[in-house]
Coordinates of C-alpha atoms in Angstrom, one line a residue:
X924 CA 21.5 4.4 10.3
X925 CA 21.7 2.1 7.3
X926 CA 18.4 1.5 5.4
X927 CA 18.3 -2.2 6.0
X928 CA 18.7 -1.9 10.0
X929 CA 15.6 0.5 9.7
X930 CA 13.6 -2.2 8.3
X931 CA 14.9 -4.9 10.3
X932 CA 14.8 -3.2 13.4
X933 CA 12.0 -1.0 13.3
X934 CA 9.3 -2.3 11.2
X935 CA 5.7 -2.5 12.8
X936 CA 3.8 -3.8 10.3
X937 CA 5.0 -6.7 7.8
X938 CA 2.6 -8.6 5.0
X939 CA 2.4 -10.6 1.7
X940 CA 0.9 -9.1 -1.4
X941 CA 0.3 -10.2 -4.8
X942 CA -1.0 -13.1 -5.9
X943 CA -0.7 -15.0 -2.5
X944 CA -2.8 -12.6 -1.1
X945 CA -5.3 -12.5 -3.7
X946 CA -5.8 -15.9 -3.3
X947 CA -4.3 -16.2 -7.0
X948 CA -1.4 -17.8 -6.1
X949 CA 0.1 -20.7 -8.4
X950 CA 3.2 -22.8 -8.2
X951 CA 5.0 -20.3 -9.8
X952 CA 4.3 -17.3 -7.9
X953 CA 6.4 -15.1 -6.1
X954 CA 5.9 -14.0 -2.7
X955 CA 5.6 -9.9 -2.4
X956 CA 6.3 -8.6 0.9
X957 CA 5.5 -5.4 1.9
X958 CA 5.8 -3.4 5.5
X959 CA 5.9 -0.5 7.0
X960 CA 8.4 1.1 9.3
X961 CA 8.8 3.8 12.4
X962 CA 12.3 5.7 11.7
X963 CA 13.3 6.9 15.3
X964 CA 12.6 10.1 15.7
X965 CA 16.0 11.7 16.4
X966 CA 16.7 11.0 13.0
X967 CA 14.2 13.1 11.6
X968 CA 16.7 16.3 13.5
X969 CA 19.7 15.7 11.5
X970 CA 20.1 17.2 7.6
X971 CA 20.3 14.0 6.2
X972 CA 16.7 12.6 6.7
X973 CA 15.7 8.7 7.1
X974 CA 14.2 7.5 3.5
X975 CA 10.8 7.8 2.9
X976 CA 11.2 3.7 1.3
X977 CA 13.5 0.5 1.5
X978 CA 13.7 -2.0 -1.4
X979 CA 14.8 -4.8 -0.1
X980 CA 17.0 -6.4 1.9
X981 CA 15.2 -9.5 0.8
X982 CA 14.1 -10.0 -2.7
X983 CA 10.8 -9.0 -3.4
X984 CA 10.5 -6.8 -0.5
X985 CA 9.5 -3.3 0.0
X986 CA 8.9 -1.1 2.5
X987 CA 7.7 2.6 3.3
X988 CA 8.5 4.6 6.4
X989 CA 5.1 5.2 8.5
X990 CA 4.4 8.6 7.5
X991 CA 5.1 8.5 3.8
X992 CA 2.9 5.3 4.2
X993 CA 0.2 7.7 5.9
X994 CA 0.4 10.2 3.3
X995 CA 0.0 7.4 0.3
X996 CA -3.2 5.6 2.3
X997 CA -4.7 9.1 2.4
X998 CA -4.9 9.8 -1.3
X999 CA -6.0 6.8 -1.8
X1000 CA -3.4 4.7 -3.4
X1001 CA -4.6 1.6 -4.2
X1002 CA -1.1 -0.6 -3.4
X1003 CA -1.2 1.0 -0.2
X1004 CA -4.5 0.5 0.7
X1005 CA -4.4 -3.2 -0.5
X1006 CA -1.3 -3.6 2.0
X1007 CA -3.4 -2.7 5.0
X1008 CA -6.1 -5.3 4.2
X1009 CA -3.7 -8.2 3.3
X1010 CA -5.2 -11.3 5.0
X1011 CA -1.2 -12.3 5.3
X1012 CA 0.1 -10.7 8.2
X1013 CA 3.7 -12.3 8.7
X1014 CA 4.5 -9.3 11.9
X1015 CA 3.0 -6.3 13.6
X1016 CA 3.8 -4.9 16.9
X1017 CA 1.6 -2.9 19.0
X1018 CA 1.8 0.2 16.7
X1019 CA 1.6 -1.6 13.6
X1020 CA -2.1 -3.0 15.3
X1021 CA -2.8 1.2 16.0
X1022 CA -2.0 1.7 12.3
X1023 CA -4.5 -1.5 11.2
X1024 CA -7.2 -0.2 13.6
X1025 CA -7.4 3.0 11.4
X1026 CA -7.7 1.1 7.4
X1027 CA -11.5 2.4 7.9
X1028 CA -10.5 6.3 8.4
X1029 CA -7.9 6.2 4.9
X1030 CA -11.3 5.2 3.0
X1031 CA -13.1 7.7 1.1
X1032 CA -14.9 7.9 -2.3
X1033 CA -11.7 9.3 -3.6
X1034 CA -10.9 5.5 -4.3
X1035 CA -13.4 5.8 -7.1
X1036 CA -10.9 8.2 -9.1
X1037 CA -7.6 6.6 -8.0
X1038 CA -8.6 2.8 -8.3
X1039 CA -10.5 4.3 -12.2
X1040 CA -7.1 6.3 -12.8
X1041 CA -4.6 3.0 -12.1
X1042 CA -7.1 0.8 -14.6
X1043 CA -7.0 3.1 -17.2
X1044 CA -3.3 2.9 -17.2
X1045 CA -3.2 -0.9 -16.8
X1046 CA -6.2 -1.0 -19.4
X1047 CA -3.9 1.1 -22.2
X1048 CA -0.9 -1.6 -21.8
X1049 CA -3.3 -4.3 -22.4
X1050 CA -4.6 -2.3 -25.7
X1051 CA -1.0 -1.8 -27.0
X1052 CA -0.4 -5.5 -26.4
X1053 CA -3.4 -6.3 -28.3
X1054 CA -2.3 -4.5 -31.3
X1055 CA 0.9 -4.9 -31.4
X1056 CA 1.0 -8.7 -30.8
X1057 CA -2.6 -9.7 -31.5
X1058 CA -3.1 -10.8 -27.6
X1059 CA -2.7 -9.1 -24.1
X1060 CA -0.4 -10.3 -21.3
X1061 CA -3.1 -12.3 -20.1
X1062 CA -1.4 -12.1 -16.2
X1063 CA -2.2 -8.7 -16.2
X1064 CA -5.2 -8.9 -17.6
X1065 CA -6.2 -11.2 -14.7
X1066 CA -5.3 -9.0 -11.8
X1067 CA -7.1 -5.7 -13.8
X1068 CA -10.2 -7.8 -13.8
X1069 CA -9.5 -8.2 -10.0
X1070 CA -8.7 -5.0 -9.4
X1071 CA -11.9 -3.7 -10.6
X1072 CA -13.7 -6.1 -9.1
X1073 CA -12.4 -5.0 -5.7
X1074 CA -13.0 -1.3 -6.9
X1075 CA -16.6 -1.8 -7.5
X1076 CA -17.6 -3.8 -4.2
X1077 CA -15.8 -1.2 -2.4
X1078 CA -17.2 1.5 -3.5
X1079 CA -20.7 -0.5 -2.8
X1080 CA -20.0 -1.7 0.7
X1081 CA -17.7 0.8 2.3
X1082 CA -15.1 -2.7 2.8
X1083 CA -11.9 -3.8 0.7
X1084 CA -11.7 -7.2 0.6
X1085 CA -8.9 -8.5 -1.6
X1086 CA -9.1 -11.8 -1.5
X1087 CA -10.8 -13.0 -4.6
X1088 CA -12.7 -16.1 -3.1
X1089 CA -15.0 -17.8 -5.2
X1090 CA -14.2 -16.2 -8.1
X1091 CA -10.4 -18.0 -8.3
X1092 CA -10.8 -20.3 -11.1
X1093 CA -12.5 -17.8 -13.4
X1094 CA -9.6 -15.1 -12.9
X1095 CA -7.1 -17.9 -13.4
X1096 CA -9.1 -18.8 -16.6
X1097 CA -8.4 -15.5 -18.3
X1098 CA -4.4 -16.0 -16.5
X1099 CA -4.3 -19.0 -19.0
X1100 CA -5.3 -17.6 -21.9
X1101 CA -8.9 -19.5 -22.2
X1102 CA -11.3 -16.2 -22.3
X1103 CA -11.5 -14.5 -25.6
X1104 CA -10.2 -11.1 -25.4
X1105 CA -13.7 -9.6 -26.6
X1106 CA -15.0 -11.1 -23.3
X1107 CA -12.4 -10.1 -21.1
X1108 CA -12.7 -6.8 -22.6
X1109 CA -16.7 -6.6 -21.8
X1110 CA -16.3 -7.9 -18.6
X1111 CA -14.1 -4.9 -17.9
X1112 CA -15.9 -2.6 -19.1
X1113 CA -18.9 -3.4 -17.6
X1114 CA -17.1 -3.5 -14.4
X1115 CA -15.9 0.2 -14.8
X1116 CA -19.5 0.7 -15.4
X1117 CA -20.6 -0.5 -12.0
X1118 CA -18.1 1.0 -10.3
X1119 CA -19.3 4.7 -11.7
X1120 CA -22.7 3.9 -10.6
X1121 CA -22.2 2.7 -7.0
X1122 CA -19.7 5.7 -6.7
X1123 CA -22.7 7.7 -6.9
X1124 CA -24.9 6.0 -3.8
X1125 CA -21.5 4.8 -1.6
X1126 CA -21.5 4.7 1.7
X1127 CA -17.7 5.8 2.0
X1128 CA -17.2 9.4 3.3
X1129 CA -15.7 12.1 0.7
X1130 CA -12.9 12.6 2.5
X1131 CA -10.8 10.6 4.4
X1132 CA -10.2 11.2 8.2
X1133 CA -6.8 13.3 8.2
X1134 CA -7.2 14.5 11.6
X1135 CA -7.3 11.0 13.4
X1136 CA -4.5 9.8 11.3
X1137 CA -2.2 12.8 11.7
X1138 CA -3.3 12.5 15.5
X1139 CA -1.6 8.9 15.5
X1140 CA 1.5 10.1 13.5
X1141 CA 1.8 13.2 16.1
X1142 CA 1.4 10.9 19.3
X1143 CA 4.0 7.7 17.4
X1144 CA 6.4 10.3 17.0
X1145 CA 6.3 12.2 20.1
X1146 CA 6.7 8.8 22.0
X1147 CA 9.5 7.6 19.6
X1148 CA 11.5 10.8 20.6
X1149 CA 11.3 10.4 24.3
X1150 CA 13.1 6.7 24.3
X1151 CA 16.4 6.9 24.4
X1152 CA 18.6 6.4 21.7
X1153 CA 22.7 6.0 21.1
X1154 CA 22.5 9.6 19.4
X1155 CA 21.2 11.1 22.5
X1156 CA 24.4 10.5 24.5
X1157 CA 26.2 13.0 21.6
X1158 CA 23.4 15.8 21.9
X1159 CA 23.7 15.4 25.7
X1160 CA 27.5 16.0 25.4
X1161 CA 27.0 19.2 22.9
X1162 CA 24.9 20.7 25.5
X1163 CA 26.7 19.8 28.4
X1164 CA 29.7 21.7 26.5
X1165 CA 28.1 24.7 26.3
X1166 CA 28.3 24.6 22.2
X1167 CA 24.8 24.4 21.4
X1168 CA 23.5 27.9 20.4
X1169 CA 26.7 29.8 20.5
X1170 CA 26.8 30.7 16.7

């Protein structure tokens, strides 16, 4: 089965991410699409396994196989967790709705480490730009402020909200380069400190609910295995021919 076919025929959840989901879109913003597909269980019985992710087939489109998506979400990957909370859902089936119902099961105080580590990596790039060019890439500075705010609020409330709401205009002012870098830098430092403080008393559990997520994945795999697929006819022919297990 071609990767494009997996995305086309087996996507269980698809959404828009990036600036449009964050409430920061402007006229020149791209439309970043993200999705989750469920590879049919019989494909895992072959030596060549289904892909863990697929880029495309549309421009700015990226999808993960369900198991890989769940693994990354349990590790508190910022991009994956935000994908689960996009306000712009393009399609979702019954399995996708079950996945969305598990959103809280993926959240834990691990987000403090993963969001902070990701933010530090982005901050180093911004600092390098300032040293080299005298100014950061302002779009990236805007998105880092958004991420730090989202992480702080998640740790404070236990709820992940990715739409910036009434923070839109102040953030777009940063993107346009209208806010001096020292002021932006001070905001970032303050948000990091507030995130550290929020982590100490966060209502989030210490660990994600791995068993609940695994039960969901096993049940979905089992249901998929019981569905009729063209590959089943090949296997049945081998069994009836008596060649299975004779060597």
